[in-house]
Amino acid sequence: MPKNFDLLTARVGVRVLVDDAPLTPAAPVMWPSMGEYPVYDAGQYRVLTSDENRNARFRAALRHLAGNRTVLDIGTGADVLWARESIAAGARHAIAMEVMDDTCAAASELIAESGLENSITLLKGTSTELTVEPKADVCVAEVIGSVAGAEGAAVVLGDARRRLLNPGGRVVPHRCVTRAAAVSLSAVLGGREPAFGPGAIPLLERIFDWNGAPFDVRLRIRDPDRSAVISTDEPVEVLDFNGDLSSEQEQQVTLTVERPGRVDGVLTWMQMSCLPDEVPLDALRDDTSWASVYFPLFPREVAVEPGDRLQLGFRTTLSDDGLHPDYHLSATLHAGGAALSARFSSLHHGDVLHSHPVYRKLLLPL
Ligand SMILES: C[S@@+](CC[C@H](N)C(=O)[O-])C[C@H]1O[C@@H](n2cnc3c(N)ncnc32)[C@H](O)[C@@H]1O
């Protein structure tokens, strides 16, 4: 076991490999992906509310679209951000929906404190089970994950368009894409051995408690080492919220290696445009609270050279909750005259544990 690595025992049935060596502020850190679970706390809302790069885009779209209209804010959060911003932008009325009880209570207090009870109607519950009358003209929803569709945006916004918006109603964001490139996990972590960052334990506990068992959570990388991306990148999930929107899709792409290195999986990250003509926010390159997600493929690193190719199939299916996606990757790496194939399924929830060797290292049996 390398120095500075600790095995911490989580309450929920696995020991978690944590790298507790001191980190510099911008060092890559691995956490579980968490936006797709109802485990938000005040700290997470603070991080979102202070993400100015993200907020400026939503604000600009609402300034453009909200004037004199009724705006529906799905997943308003504790800070009722987009409903309040819509009113500030001249909306006639805003309807805010929030599924988490504690968050909804905090949102209700904030609306009262701000004297906005007549301008904002707060509805508790999941948008797919709520109705609004009359319907809204604009829907704003920041339910975008680090893998763009992971929080269920395709189902939520498809349903909102069909049931909650007037014909011709507009959705913000306009479009999100998840891109993928070939990497190795240790390179993404700046050369450190794969392990969770110190803050990961409470999050893993909350996610595993919610799930009822430990499972192979998605691996979220904050501030990945961008030099780890050694191939071209391609879109593997496309969400056109004002156009053809599918909750299940499959993309086949070829990633061409551009620099010598090692590959054991792919790094994915999100790009988002809130309005049609804007340069998208890029979660890998821009300063934002959205992170990247690493998907493992090969059991160990494979050396690659420029011109080698990773053929990647990326299939999105809905999990058994009918809302959150499962992602299924199949890959063939053509390197050094040989072809190596691998498959990996990343499920939103359930009891699949140790489906890939990397999880046997990160989440050890007790
Ligand atoms: C990423 S946070 C965004 C919070 C806030 N809107 C912001 O942008 O800072 C997503 C919020 O949406 C809520 N949520 C997700 N899906 C929802 C749905 N279908 N209906 C109602 N609330 C939802 C979550 O509980 C969470 O509070």
PDB file of N, CA and C in Angstrom, residues 207-253:
ATOM      1  N   ILE A 207     -24.880   8.498  -0.283  1.00  0.00           N
ATOM      2  CA  ILE A 207     -25.372   7.844  -1.513  1.00  0.00           C
ATOM      3  C   ILE A 207     -25.689   6.378  -1.230  1.00  0.00           C
ATOM      4  N   PHE A 208     -24.796   5.688  -0.506  1.00  0.00           N
ATOM      5  CA  PHE A 208     -25.028   4.262  -0.227  1.00  0.00           C
ATOM      6  C   PHE A 208     -26.224   4.089   0.717  1.00  0.00           C
ATOM      7  N   ASP A 209     -26.388   4.999   1.677  1.00  0.00           N
ATOM      8  CA  ASP A 209     -27.574   4.946   2.550  1.00  0.00           C
ATOM      9  C   ASP A 209     -28.840   5.064   1.711  1.00  0.00           C
ATOM     10  N   TRP A 210     -28.842   6.045   0.793  1.00  0.00           N
ATOM     11  CA  TRP A 210     -30.017   6.258  -0.060  1.00  0.00           C
ATOM     12  C   TRP A 210     -30.288   4.990  -0.891  1.00  0.00           C
ATOM     13  N   ASN A 211     -29.208   4.382  -1.382  1.00  0.00           N
ATOM     14  CA  ASN A 211     -29.353   3.205  -2.263  1.00  0.00           C
ATOM     15  C   ASN A 211     -29.687   1.946  -1.467  1.00  0.00           C
ATOM     16  N   GLY A 212     -29.325   1.953  -0.171  1.00  0.00           N
ATOM     17  CA  GLY A 212     -29.542   0.765   0.664  1.00  0.00           C
ATOM     18  C   GLY A 212     -28.387  -0.224   0.610  1.00  0.00           C
ATOM     19  N   ALA A 213     -27.346   0.061  -0.162  1.00  0.00           N
ATOM     20  CA  ALA A 213     -26.199  -0.847  -0.289  1.00  0.00           C
ATOM     21  C   ALA A 213     -25.098  -0.118  -1.052  1.00  0.00           C
ATOM     22  N   PRO A 214     -23.836  -0.531  -0.821  1.00  0.00           N
ATOM     23  CA  PRO A 214     -22.764   0.039  -1.646  1.00  0.00           C
ATOM     24  C   PRO A 214     -22.868  -0.460  -3.082  1.00  0.00           C
ATOM     25  N   PHE A 215     -22.418   0.325  -4.022  1.00  0.00           N
ATOM     26  CA  PHE A 215     -22.425  -0.090  -5.431  1.00  0.00           C
ATOM     27  C   PHE A 215     -21.345   0.709  -6.167  1.00  0.00           C
ATOM     28  N   ASP A 216     -21.133   0.371  -7.425  1.00  0.00           N
ATOM     29  CA  ASP A 216     -20.062   1.004  -8.210  1.00  0.00           C
ATOM     30  C   ASP A 216     -20.501   2.397  -8.673  1.00  0.00           C
ATOM     31  N   VAL A 217     -20.320   3.367  -7.780  1.00  0.00           N
ATOM     32  CA  VAL A 217     -20.725   4.750  -8.100  1.00  0.00           C
ATOM     33  C   VAL A 217     -19.855   5.294  -9.228  1.00  0.00           C
ATOM     34  N   ARG A 218     -20.413   6.278  -9.939  1.00  0.00           N
ATOM     35  CA  ARG A 218     -19.603   6.931 -10.983  1.00  0.00           C
ATOM     36  C   ARG A 218     -18.481   7.725 -10.327  1.00  0.00           C
ATOM     37  N   LEU A 219     -17.356   7.805 -11.019  1.00  0.00           N
ATOM     38  CA  LEU A 219     -16.157   8.425 -10.457  1.00  0.00           C
ATOM     39  C   LEU A 219     -16.013   9.831 -11.023  1.00  0.00           C
ATOM     40  N   ARG A 220     -16.256  10.802 -10.139  1.00  0.00           N
ATOM     41  CA  ARG A 220     -16.278  12.213 -10.531  1.00  0.00           C
ATOM     42  C   ARG A 220     -14.907  12.802 -10.235  1.00  0.00           C
ATOM     43  N   ILE A 221     -14.321  13.447 -11.230  1.00  0.00           N
ATOM     44  CA  ILE A 221     -12.978  14.001 -11.052  1.00  0.00           C
ATOM     45  C   ILE A 221     -13.056  15.521 -11.113  1.00  0.00           C
ATOM     46  N   ARG A 222     -12.757  16.175 -10.001  1.00  0.00           N
ATOM     47  CA  ARG A 222     -12.693  17.641 -10.003  1.00  0.00           C
ATOM     48  C   ARG A 222     -11.287  18.057 -10.422  1.00  0.00           C
ATOM     49  N   ASP A 223     -11.204  19.059 -11.288  1.00  0.00           N
ATOM     50  CA  ASP A 223      -9.906  19.560 -11.777  1.00  0.00           C
ATOM     51  C   ASP A 223      -9.011  18.454 -12.324  1.00  0.00           C
ATOM     52  N   PRO A 224      -9.488  17.635 -13.274  1.00  0.00           N
ATOM     53  CA  PRO A 224      -8.635  16.589 -13.829  1.00  0.00           C
ATOM     54  C   PRO A 224      -7.412  17.205 -14.497  1.00  0.00           C
ATOM     55  N   ASP A 225      -6.317  16.447 -14.550  1.00  0.00           N
ATOM     56  CA  ASP A 225      -5.119  16.903 -15.247  1.00  0.00           C
ATOM     57  C   ASP A 225      -5.426  16.829 -16.747  1.00  0.00           C
ATOM     58  N   ARG A 226      -5.533  18.008 -17.377  1.00  0.00           N
ATOM     59  CA  ARG A 226      -5.989  18.023 -18.781  1.00  0.00           C
ATOM     60  C   ARG A 226      -4.975  17.397 -19.725  1.00  0.00           C
ATOM     61  N   SER A 227      -3.712  17.303 -19.284  1.00  0.00           N
ATOM     62  CA  SER A 227      -2.716  16.673 -20.165  1.00  0.00           C
ATOM     63  C   SER A 227      -2.952  15.164 -20.262  1.00  0.00           C
ATOM     64  N   ALA A 228      -3.843  14.630 -19.418  1.00  0.00           N
ATOM     65  CA  ALA A 228      -4.172  13.200 -19.485  1.00  0.00           C
ATOM     66  C   ALA A 228      -5.014  12.872 -20.724  1.00  0.00           C
ATOM     67  N   VAL A 229      -5.648  13.890 -21.314  1.00  0.00           N
ATOM     68  CA  VAL A 229      -6.486  13.663 -22.503  1.00  0.00           C
ATOM     69  C   VAL A 229      -5.544  13.525 -23.693  1.00  0.00           C
ATOM     70  N   ILE A 230      -5.358  12.299 -24.177  1.00  0.00           N
ATOM     71  CA  ILE A 230      -4.334  12.082 -25.217  1.00  0.00           C
ATOM     72  C   ILE A 230      -4.960  11.712 -26.565  1.00  0.00           C
ATOM     73  N   SER A 231      -6.291  11.807 -26.663  1.00  0.00           N
ATOM     74  CA  SER A 231      -6.945  11.491 -27.948  1.00  0.00           C
ATOM     75  C   SER A 231      -7.825  12.655 -28.369  1.00  0.00           C
ATOM     76  N   THR A 232      -8.357  12.563 -29.561  1.00  0.00           N
ATOM     77  CA  THR A 232      -9.423  13.473 -29.964  1.00  0.00           C
ATOM     78  C   THR A 232     -10.621  13.206 -29.046  1.00  0.00           C
ATOM     79  N   ASP A 233     -11.573  14.153 -29.003  1.00  0.00           N
ATOM     80  CA  ASP A 233     -12.783  13.913 -28.210  1.00  0.00           C
ATOM     81  C   ASP A 233     -14.015  14.025 -29.098  1.00  0.00           C
ATOM     82  N   GLU A 234     -15.058  13.300 -28.705  1.00  0.00           N
ATOM     83  CA  GLU A 234     -16.273  13.232 -29.537  1.00  0.00           C
ATOM     84  C   GLU A 234     -17.498  13.249 -28.629  1.00  0.00           C
ATOM     85  N   PRO A 235     -18.650  13.699 -29.170  1.00  0.00           N
ATOM     86  CA  PRO A 235     -19.880  13.683 -28.365  1.00  0.00           C
ATOM     87  C   PRO A 235     -20.428  12.264 -28.205  1.00  0.00           C
ATOM     88  N   VAL A 236     -20.765  11.884 -26.969  1.00  0.00           N
ATOM     89  CA  VAL A 236     -21.325  10.550 -26.742  1.00  0.00           C
ATOM     90  C   VAL A 236     -22.750  10.613 -26.187  1.00  0.00           C
ATOM     91  N   GLU A 237     -23.207  11.807 -25.863  1.00  0.00           N
ATOM     92  CA  GLU A 237     -24.598  11.994 -25.412  1.00  0.00           C
ATOM     93  C   GLU A 237     -25.007  13.385 -25.857  1.00  0.00           C
ATOM     94  N   VAL A 238     -26.126  13.469 -26.587  1.00  0.00           N
ATOM     95  CA  VAL A 238     -26.560  14.759 -27.136  1.00  0.00           C
ATOM     96  C   VAL A 238     -27.987  15.022 -26.661  1.00  0.00           C
ATOM     97  N   LEU A 239     -28.163  16.161 -25.990  1.00  0.00           N
ATOM     98  CA  LEU A 239     -29.478  16.506 -25.445  1.00  0.00           C
ATOM     99  C   LEU A 239     -29.899  17.863 -26.004  1.00  0.00           C
ATOM    100  N   ASP A 240     -30.815  17.822 -26.977  1.00  0.00           N
ATOM    101  CA  ASP A 240     -31.340  19.052 -27.582  1.00  0.00           C
ATOM    102  C   ASP A 240     -32.667  19.358 -26.916  1.00  0.00           C
ATOM    103  N   PHE A 241     -32.647  20.207 -25.903  1.00  0.00           N
ATOM    104  CA  PHE A 241     -33.851  20.386 -25.080  1.00  0.00           C
ATOM    105  C   PHE A 241     -34.967  21.110 -25.813  1.00  0.00           C
ATOM    106  N   ASN A 242     -34.640  21.872 -26.878  1.00  0.00           N
ATOM    107  CA  ASN A 242     -35.694  22.515 -27.675  1.00  0.00           C
ATOM    108  C   ASN A 242     -35.894  21.827 -29.019  1.00  0.00           C
ATOM    109  N   GLY A 243     -35.277  20.670 -29.212  1.00  0.00           N
ATOM    110  CA  GLY A 243     -35.390  19.970 -30.497  1.00  0.00           C
ATOM    111  C   GLY A 243     -35.736  18.511 -30.281  1.00  0.00           C
ATOM    112  N   ASP A 244     -35.127  17.629 -31.071  1.00  0.00           N
ATOM    113  CA  ASP A 244     -35.356  16.196 -30.917  1.00  0.00           C
ATOM    114  C   ASP A 244     -34.658  15.738 -29.651  1.00  0.00           C
ATOM    115  N   LEU A 245     -35.429  15.310 -28.685  1.00  0.00           N
ATOM    116  CA  LEU A 245     -34.863  14.974 -27.377  1.00  0.00           C
ATOM    117  C   LEU A 245     -35.178  13.513 -27.073  1.00  0.00           C
ATOM    118  N   SER A 246     -34.124  12.685 -26.964  1.00  0.00           N
ATOM    119  CA  SER A 246     -34.353  11.260 -26.678  1.00  0.00           C
ATOM    120  C   SER A 246     -33.816  10.941 -25.296  1.00  0.00           C
ATOM    121  N   SER A 247     -34.599  10.161 -24.536  1.00  0.00           N
ATOM    122  CA  SER A 247     -34.114   9.760 -23.207  1.00  0.00           C
ATOM    123  C   SER A 247     -33.241   8.515 -23.309  1.00  0.00           C
ATOM    124  N   GLU A 248     -33.274   7.841 -24.467  1.00  0.00           N
ATOM    125  CA  GLU A 248     -32.377   6.699 -24.691  1.00  0.00           C
ATOM    126  C   GLU A 248     -31.694   6.921 -26.036  1.00  0.00           C
ATOM    127  N   GLN A 249     -30.421   6.696 -26.101  1.00  0.00           N
ATOM    128  CA  GLN A 249     -29.693   6.945 -27.357  1.00  0.00           C
ATOM    129  C   GLN A 249     -28.415   6.136 -27.374  1.00  0.00           C
ATOM    130  N   GLU A 250     -27.811   6.043 -28.557  1.00  0.00           N
ATOM    131  CA  GLU A 250     -26.524   5.362 -28.676  1.00  0.00           C
ATOM    132  C   GLU A 250     -25.658   6.145 -29.636  1.00  0.00           C
ATOM    133  N   GLN A 251     -24.426   6.403 -29.247  1.00  0.00           N
ATOM    134  CA  GLN A 251     -23.466   7.075 -30.117  1.00  0.00           C
ATOM    135  C   GLN A 251     -22.291   6.132 -30.333  1.00  0.00           C
ATOM    136  N   GLN A 252     -21.820   6.047 -31.570  1.00  0.00           N
ATOM    137  CA  GLN A 252     -20.608   5.276 -31.913  1.00  0.00           C
ATOM    138  C   GLN A 252     -19.571   6.274 -32.383  1.00  0.00           C
ATOM    139  N   VAL A 253     -18.429   6.330 -31.728  1.00  0.00           N
ATOM    140  CA  VAL A 253     -17.417   7.319 -32.102  1.00  0.00           C
ATOM    141  C   VAL A 253     -16.044   6.652 -32.168  1.00  0.00           C
TER     142      VAL A 253
END
